[in-house]
């Protein structure tokens, strides 16, 4: 697919809300920027897709941070999605890898391990709401659903998938959330369950095969009529800048900055996108003056 997108809509005359995120390029860019192993690509790709989907209900400058803090080899996986369809993220141990769980099956749950999912919503008002749930499987979609159901009491189903080819590149990545709205009847819920159960071969396979977001949506929904309420572009995008990183350098303190000046230069790297910023002696001296 040409462009990553986020689509929001309804089925069953508004009795169900769905969100579709197409994230092929987003996951591939994260892999390239961070030099991720296949299992790290799948984990971060899934988490970034989940963050984009959860950010679909936010507004303006609001954002949501998902932290997977597990005891597996990846150690931690962090993604931040915002209301504009931008997402960024990183893996604490980007090269960690595990043997496949089965033919073509990356062991994301094993790589994440046991621990917690921490969800923080940063709202327009400046308030930050944080909720924590224990990880169910570390496979990410189940963990996010567990959060939605326990913390927000919204009956939900979520599919997240990233297909990583043997040459390591991302062939397809997407996520699909289906939520029961108030007033839905037993029959509506049965139809929703059938939609989720009917996704054969996984959503990443469908994403790899589809030419457009609509084609992917239709292969998920089958014959079910749908309405699209919103459509926005999505993609990997970081908010870092040299100014922000100089603020981070300033927090090191006078002694450390003086040492960097003695070294003749400094390099600061953004965790979220791996962008490198070089600081000259003159720039470091300016930072030192402000400390
Ligand atoms: Zn950055």
Short mmCIF file of C-alpha atoms and ligand atoms in Angstrom, two decimals:
data_model
loop_
_atom_site.label_atom_id
_atom_site.label_comp_id
_atom_site.label_asym_id
_atom_site.label_seq_id
_atom_site.Cartn_x
_atom_site.Cartn_y
_atom_site.Cartn_z
CA UNK A 1 0.00 0.00 0.00
CA UNK A 2 1.24 3.44 -0.88
CA UNK A 3 0.33 5.44 2.21
CA UNK A 4 -0.13 4.52 5.86
CA UNK A 5 -3.57 5.54 7.05
CA UNK A 6 -5.90 5.58 9.98
CA UNK A 7 -9.60 5.06 9.27
CA UNK A 8 -12.42 5.31 11.80
CA UNK A 9 -15.97 4.19 11.14
CA UNK A 10 -18.99 2.15 12.15
CA UNK A 11 -20.90 -0.97 11.18
CA UNK A 12 -24.28 -2.38 12.22
CA UNK A 13 -25.96 1.06 12.11
CA UNK A 14 -23.58 2.48 14.67
CA UNK A 15 -23.77 -0.43 17.11
CA UNK A 16 -20.04 -1.03 16.58
CA UNK A 17 -17.15 1.37 16.14
CA UNK A 18 -14.04 0.26 14.29
CA UNK A 19 -10.60 1.73 13.77
CA UNK A 20 -8.26 0.48 11.04
CA UNK A 21 -4.58 1.42 11.01
CA UNK A 22 -2.42 0.57 8.01
CA UNK A 23 1.19 0.80 9.17
CA UNK A 24 3.45 -0.96 6.64
CA UNK A 25 5.76 2.04 6.13
CA UNK A 26 5.63 3.05 9.81
CA UNK A 27 6.86 -0.38 10.95
CA UNK A 28 9.49 -0.52 8.19
CA UNK A 29 10.81 2.93 9.08
CA UNK A 30 11.07 1.96 12.77
CA UNK A 31 13.01 -1.16 11.77
CA UNK A 32 15.45 0.81 9.61
CA UNK A 33 15.93 3.70 12.04
CA UNK A 34 16.62 1.47 15.03
CA UNK A 35 18.20 -1.52 13.26
CA UNK A 36 15.63 -3.83 14.85
CA UNK A 37 15.79 -7.63 14.91
CA UNK A 38 12.76 -9.40 13.36
CA UNK A 39 11.05 -10.02 16.70
CA UNK A 40 11.76 -6.43 17.83
CA UNK A 41 10.28 -5.18 14.52
CA UNK A 42 7.12 -7.19 15.16
CA UNK A 43 6.84 -6.03 18.79
CA UNK A 44 7.44 -2.34 18.12
CA UNK A 45 5.33 -2.43 14.92
CA UNK A 46 2.41 -3.93 16.84
CA UNK A 47 2.76 -1.51 19.75
CA UNK A 48 3.04 1.57 17.48
CA UNK A 49 -0.04 0.38 15.57
CA UNK A 50 -1.89 -0.05 18.87
CA UNK A 51 -0.83 3.45 19.99
CA UNK A 52 -2.11 4.96 16.72
CA UNK A 53 -5.44 3.16 17.13
CA UNK A 54 -5.82 4.27 20.75
CA UNK A 55 -4.89 7.84 19.82
CA UNK A 56 -7.77 7.94 17.31
CA UNK A 57 -10.14 9.14 20.06
CA UNK A 58 -7.82 12.01 21.12
CA UNK A 59 -7.88 15.61 19.91
CA UNK A 60 -5.44 18.37 18.96
CA UNK A 61 -2.05 17.99 20.63
CA UNK A 62 -3.10 15.12 22.90
CA UNK A 63 -1.09 11.91 22.85
CA UNK A 64 -0.94 8.44 24.29
CA UNK A 65 2.12 6.52 25.46
CA UNK A 66 2.14 2.73 25.66
CA UNK A 67 4.95 1.12 27.66
CA UNK A 68 5.45 -2.63 27.58
CA UNK A 69 7.67 -3.31 30.55
CA UNK A 70 8.47 -7.01 30.47
CA UNK A 71 11.23 -9.29 31.76
CA UNK A 72 11.93 -10.76 28.28
CA UNK A 73 15.01 -10.05 26.13
CA UNK A 74 13.52 -6.86 24.58
CA UNK A 75 13.35 -5.39 28.15
CA UNK A 76 11.02 -2.54 27.23
CA UNK A 77 9.03 -1.42 24.19
CA UNK A 78 7.69 2.14 24.11
CA UNK A 79 5.40 3.86 21.60
CA UNK A 80 3.79 7.31 21.55
CA UNK A 81 0.88 8.02 19.22
CA UNK A 82 -0.88 11.33 18.78
CA UNK A 83 -4.20 12.62 17.53
CA UNK A 84 -2.67 13.61 14.19
CA UNK A 85 -1.72 10.07 13.19
CA UNK A 86 1.94 10.43 14.12
CA UNK A 87 3.71 7.73 16.06
CA UNK A 88 7.23 7.18 17.36
CA UNK A 89 8.81 4.48 19.45
CA UNK A 90 11.78 2.36 20.43
CA UNK A 91 12.88 -0.95 21.89
CA UNK A 92 15.34 -1.00 24.79
CA UNK A 93 17.25 -4.00 23.38
CA UNK A 94 16.74 -3.54 19.62
CA UNK A 95 18.93 -6.49 18.56
CA UNK A 96 17.48 -9.05 20.96
CA UNK A 97 16.09 -12.02 19.08
CA UNK A 98 14.53 -15.40 19.83
CA UNK A 99 14.05 -18.60 17.81
CA UNK A 100 10.77 -18.82 15.86
CA UNK A 101 7.79 -20.26 17.74
CA UNK A 102 6.65 -22.17 14.67
CA UNK A 103 6.99 -21.86 10.89
CA UNK A 104 7.17 -18.10 10.23
CA UNK A 105 5.88 -17.31 13.75
CA UNK A 106 7.91 -14.73 15.65
CA UNK A 107 7.86 -15.23 19.42
CA UNK A 108 6.75 -11.72 20.41
CA UNK A 109 5.22 -12.90 23.71
CA UNK A 110 8.47 -14.62 24.69
CA UNK A 111 10.55 -11.60 23.69
CA UNK A 112 8.38 -9.24 25.75
CA UNK A 113 8.09 -11.60 28.73
CA UNK A 114 6.04 -11.05 31.87
CA UNK A 115 5.39 -7.63 33.32
CA UNK A 116 3.08 -4.68 32.86
CA UNK A 117 1.46 -2.55 30.20
CA UNK A 118 1.45 1.10 31.27
CA UNK A 119 -0.86 3.44 29.36
CA UNK A 120 -0.53 7.23 29.78
CA UNK A 121 -2.87 9.70 28.14
CA UNK A 122 -1.55 13.23 27.96
CA UNK A 123 -4.56 15.49 27.56
CA UNK A 124 -5.08 18.98 26.22
CA UNK A 125 -5.71 20.26 29.77
CA UNK A 126 -2.14 19.27 30.69
CA UNK A 127 -3.35 16.37 32.80
CA UNK A 128 -1.80 12.93 32.35
CA UNK A 129 -3.87 9.85 33.17
CA UNK A 130 -1.92 6.65 33.71
CA UNK A 131 -3.26 3.12 34.04
CA UNK A 132 -1.34 -0.12 34.50
CA UNK A 133 -2.43 -3.68 33.80
CA UNK A 134 -0.39 -6.89 34.05
CA UNK A 135 0.56 -8.38 30.67
CA UNK A 136 -1.69 -11.26 29.63
CA UNK A 137 0.58 -12.83 27.00
CA UNK A 138 3.03 -10.16 25.82
CA UNK A 139 1.57 -10.65 22.33
CA UNK A 140 0.40 -7.01 22.62
CA UNK A 141 -3.11 -7.10 21.06
CA UNK A 142 -4.42 -9.21 23.96
CA UNK A 143 -2.65 -6.97 26.44
CA UNK A 144 -4.20 -3.79 25.01
CA UNK A 145 -7.66 -5.41 24.97
CA UNK A 146 -7.18 -6.40 28.60
CA UNK A 147 -6.43 -2.74 29.36
CA UNK A 148 -9.46 -1.47 27.40
CA UNK A 149 -11.80 -3.94 29.05
CA UNK A 150 -10.55 -3.58 32.64
CA UNK A 151 -9.61 0.11 32.77
CA UNK A 152 -12.17 1.59 30.42
CA UNK A 153 -14.92 -1.04 30.51
CA UNK A 154 -15.31 -1.03 26.72
CA UNK A 155 -15.95 -4.49 25.23
CA UNK A 156 -13.33 -4.61 22.47
CA UNK A 157 -11.54 -6.91 20.07
CA UNK A 158 -8.19 -5.98 18.56
CA UNK A 159 -6.06 -7.50 15.84
CA UNK A 160 -2.45 -6.36 15.42
CA UNK A 161 -0.03 -7.87 12.95
CA UNK A 162 3.38 -7.23 11.43
CA UNK A 163 4.68 -9.58 8.78
CA UNK A 164 8.48 -9.64 8.66
CA UNK A 165 10.06 -11.29 5.62
CA UNK A 166 13.13 -13.54 5.83
CA UNK A 167 15.24 -10.64 4.50
CA UNK A 168 13.94 -8.70 7.58
CA UNK A 169 11.88 -6.07 5.78
CA UNK A 170 8.23 -5.48 6.69
CA UNK A 171 5.84 -6.88 4.06
CA UNK A 172 2.62 -5.86 5.79
CA UNK A 173 1.49 -4.26 9.05
CA UNK A 174 -1.93 -3.25 10.30
CA UNK A 175 -4.29 -3.11 13.23
CA UNK A 176 -8.05 -3.35 13.53
CA UNK A 177 -10.11 -2.47 16.61
CA UNK A 178 -13.77 -3.34 16.93
CA UNK A 179 -15.74 -1.94 19.88
CA UNK A 180 -19.27 -2.64 21.03
CA UNK A 181 -21.31 0.55 21.41
CA UNK A 182 -24.10 1.04 23.96
CA UNK A 183 -27.38 -0.39 22.65
CA UNK A 184 -25.80 -3.27 20.74
CA UNK A 185 -27.81 -6.46 20.92
CA UNK A 186 -26.77 -10.09 21.18
CA UNK A 187 -27.11 -10.51 17.42
CA UNK A 188 -24.77 -7.52 16.75
CA UNK A 189 -22.18 -8.95 19.14
CA UNK A 190 -22.39 -12.33 17.39
CA UNK A 191 -21.72 -10.64 14.03
CA UNK A 192 -18.69 -8.81 15.52
CA UNK A 193 -17.33 -12.06 16.94
CA UNK A 194 -17.74 -13.71 13.54
CA UNK A 195 -15.83 -10.88 11.85
CA UNK A 196 -12.87 -11.28 14.20
CA UNK A 197 -12.95 -15.08 14.04
CA UNK A 198 -13.18 -14.93 10.24
CA UNK A 199 -9.78 -13.26 9.77
CA UNK A 200 -7.85 -16.23 8.47
CA UNK A 201 -4.08 -16.12 8.22
CA UNK A 202 -3.83 -12.96 10.30
CA UNK A 203 -4.24 -9.26 9.58
CA UNK A 204 -0.59 -8.85 8.53
CA UNK A 205 -1.17 -11.29 5.65
CA UNK A 206 -4.21 -9.30 4.51
CA UNK A 207 -2.24 -6.04 4.81
CA UNK A 208 0.57 -7.50 2.71
CA UNK A 209 -1.92 -8.50 0.00
CA UNK A 210 -4.14 -5.39 -0.07
CA UNK A 211 -3.57 -2.50 -2.48
CA UNK A 212 -5.66 0.05 -0.56
CA UNK A 213 -7.02 0.60 2.96
CA UNK A 214 -10.55 -0.03 1.67
CA UNK A 215 -9.52 -3.36 0.19
CA UNK A 216 -8.07 -4.36 3.56
CA UNK A 217 -11.19 -3.11 5.37
CA UNK A 218 -13.46 -5.09 3.08
CA UNK A 219 -11.47 -8.26 3.49
CA UNK A 220 -11.83 -7.83 7.26
CA UNK A 221 -15.55 -6.99 7.23
CA UNK A 222 -16.64 -9.42 4.52
CA UNK A 223 -20.06 -8.44 3.19
CA UNK A 224 -20.86 -6.18 6.14
CA UNK A 225 -21.88 -2.64 5.02
CA UNK A 226 -19.74 0.03 6.70
CA UNK A 227 -19.45 3.79 7.11
CA UNK A 228 -16.14 5.69 7.16
CA UNK A 229 -16.37 8.67 9.54
CA UNK A 230 -12.75 9.81 9.51
CA UNK A 231 -9.61 9.27 7.54
CA UNK A 232 -6.17 10.59 8.31
CA UNK A 233 -2.64 9.97 7.17
CA UNK A 234 -0.43 8.08 9.57
CA UNK A 235 3.30 7.63 9.85
CA UNK A 236 6.46 7.42 11.89
CA UNK A 237 7.28 10.93 13.04
CA UNK A 238 9.35 12.22 15.93
CA UNK A 239 9.12 15.53 17.75
CA UNK A 240 12.84 15.83 18.50
CA UNK A 241 14.99 18.77 17.41
CA UNK A 242 18.47 20.09 18.15
CA UNK A 243 16.87 22.55 20.57
CA UNK A 244 15.15 19.78 22.54
CA UNK A 245 18.35 17.74 22.69
CA UNK A 246 20.34 20.78 23.87
CA UNK A 247 17.77 21.01 26.69
CA UNK A 248 18.57 17.38 27.54
CA UNK A 249 22.32 18.11 27.49
CA UNK A 250 21.74 21.05 29.84
CA UNK A 251 20.29 18.65 32.44
CA UNK A 252 23.67 16.84 32.61
CA UNK A 253 25.09 19.62 34.79
CA UNK A 254 28.09 21.93 34.58
CA UNK A 255 30.83 19.34 35.24
CA UNK A 256 29.67 16.92 32.52
CA UNK A 257 29.19 19.68 29.96
CA UNK A 258 32.69 21.01 30.71
CA UNK A 259 34.01 17.47 30.06
CA UNK A 260 32.19 17.37 26.70
CA UNK A 261 33.78 20.72 25.81
CA UNK A 262 37.20 19.27 26.71
CA UNK A 263 36.42 16.34 24.34
CA UNK A 264 35.97 18.87 21.55
CA UNK A 265 32.41 17.90 20.61
CA UNK A 266 29.34 15.97 21.70
CA UNK A 267 26.77 13.78 20.07
CA UNK A 268 23.23 13.39 21.38
CA UNK A 269 20.94 10.67 20.09
CA UNK A 270 17.14 10.76 20.27
CA UNK A 271 15.83 7.51 21.84
CA UNK A 272 12.61 7.64 19.89
CA UNK A 273 13.93 7.94 16.34
CA UNK A 274 17.71 7.37 16.63
CA UNK A 275 18.46 10.73 14.99
CA UNK A 276 21.97 11.98 15.86
CA UNK A 277 22.67 15.61 16.72
CA UNK A 278 26.22 16.94 16.81
CA UNK A 279 27.16 19.79 19.12
CA UNK A 280 30.28 21.88 18.53
CA UNK A 281 32.42 23.40 21.30
CA UNK A 282 30.76 26.79 20.68
CA UNK A 283 27.28 25.30 21.02
CA UNK A 284 28.29 23.41 24.16
CA UNK A 285 29.68 26.64 25.65
CA UNK A 286 26.33 28.33 25.00
CA UNK A 287 24.53 25.47 26.76
CA UNK A 288 26.99 25.75 29.69
CA UNK A 289 26.21 29.45 30.06
CA UNK A 290 22.52 28.67 30.49
CA UNK A 291 23.00 25.99 33.14
ZN1 LIG B 1 13.56 11.86 17.63
#
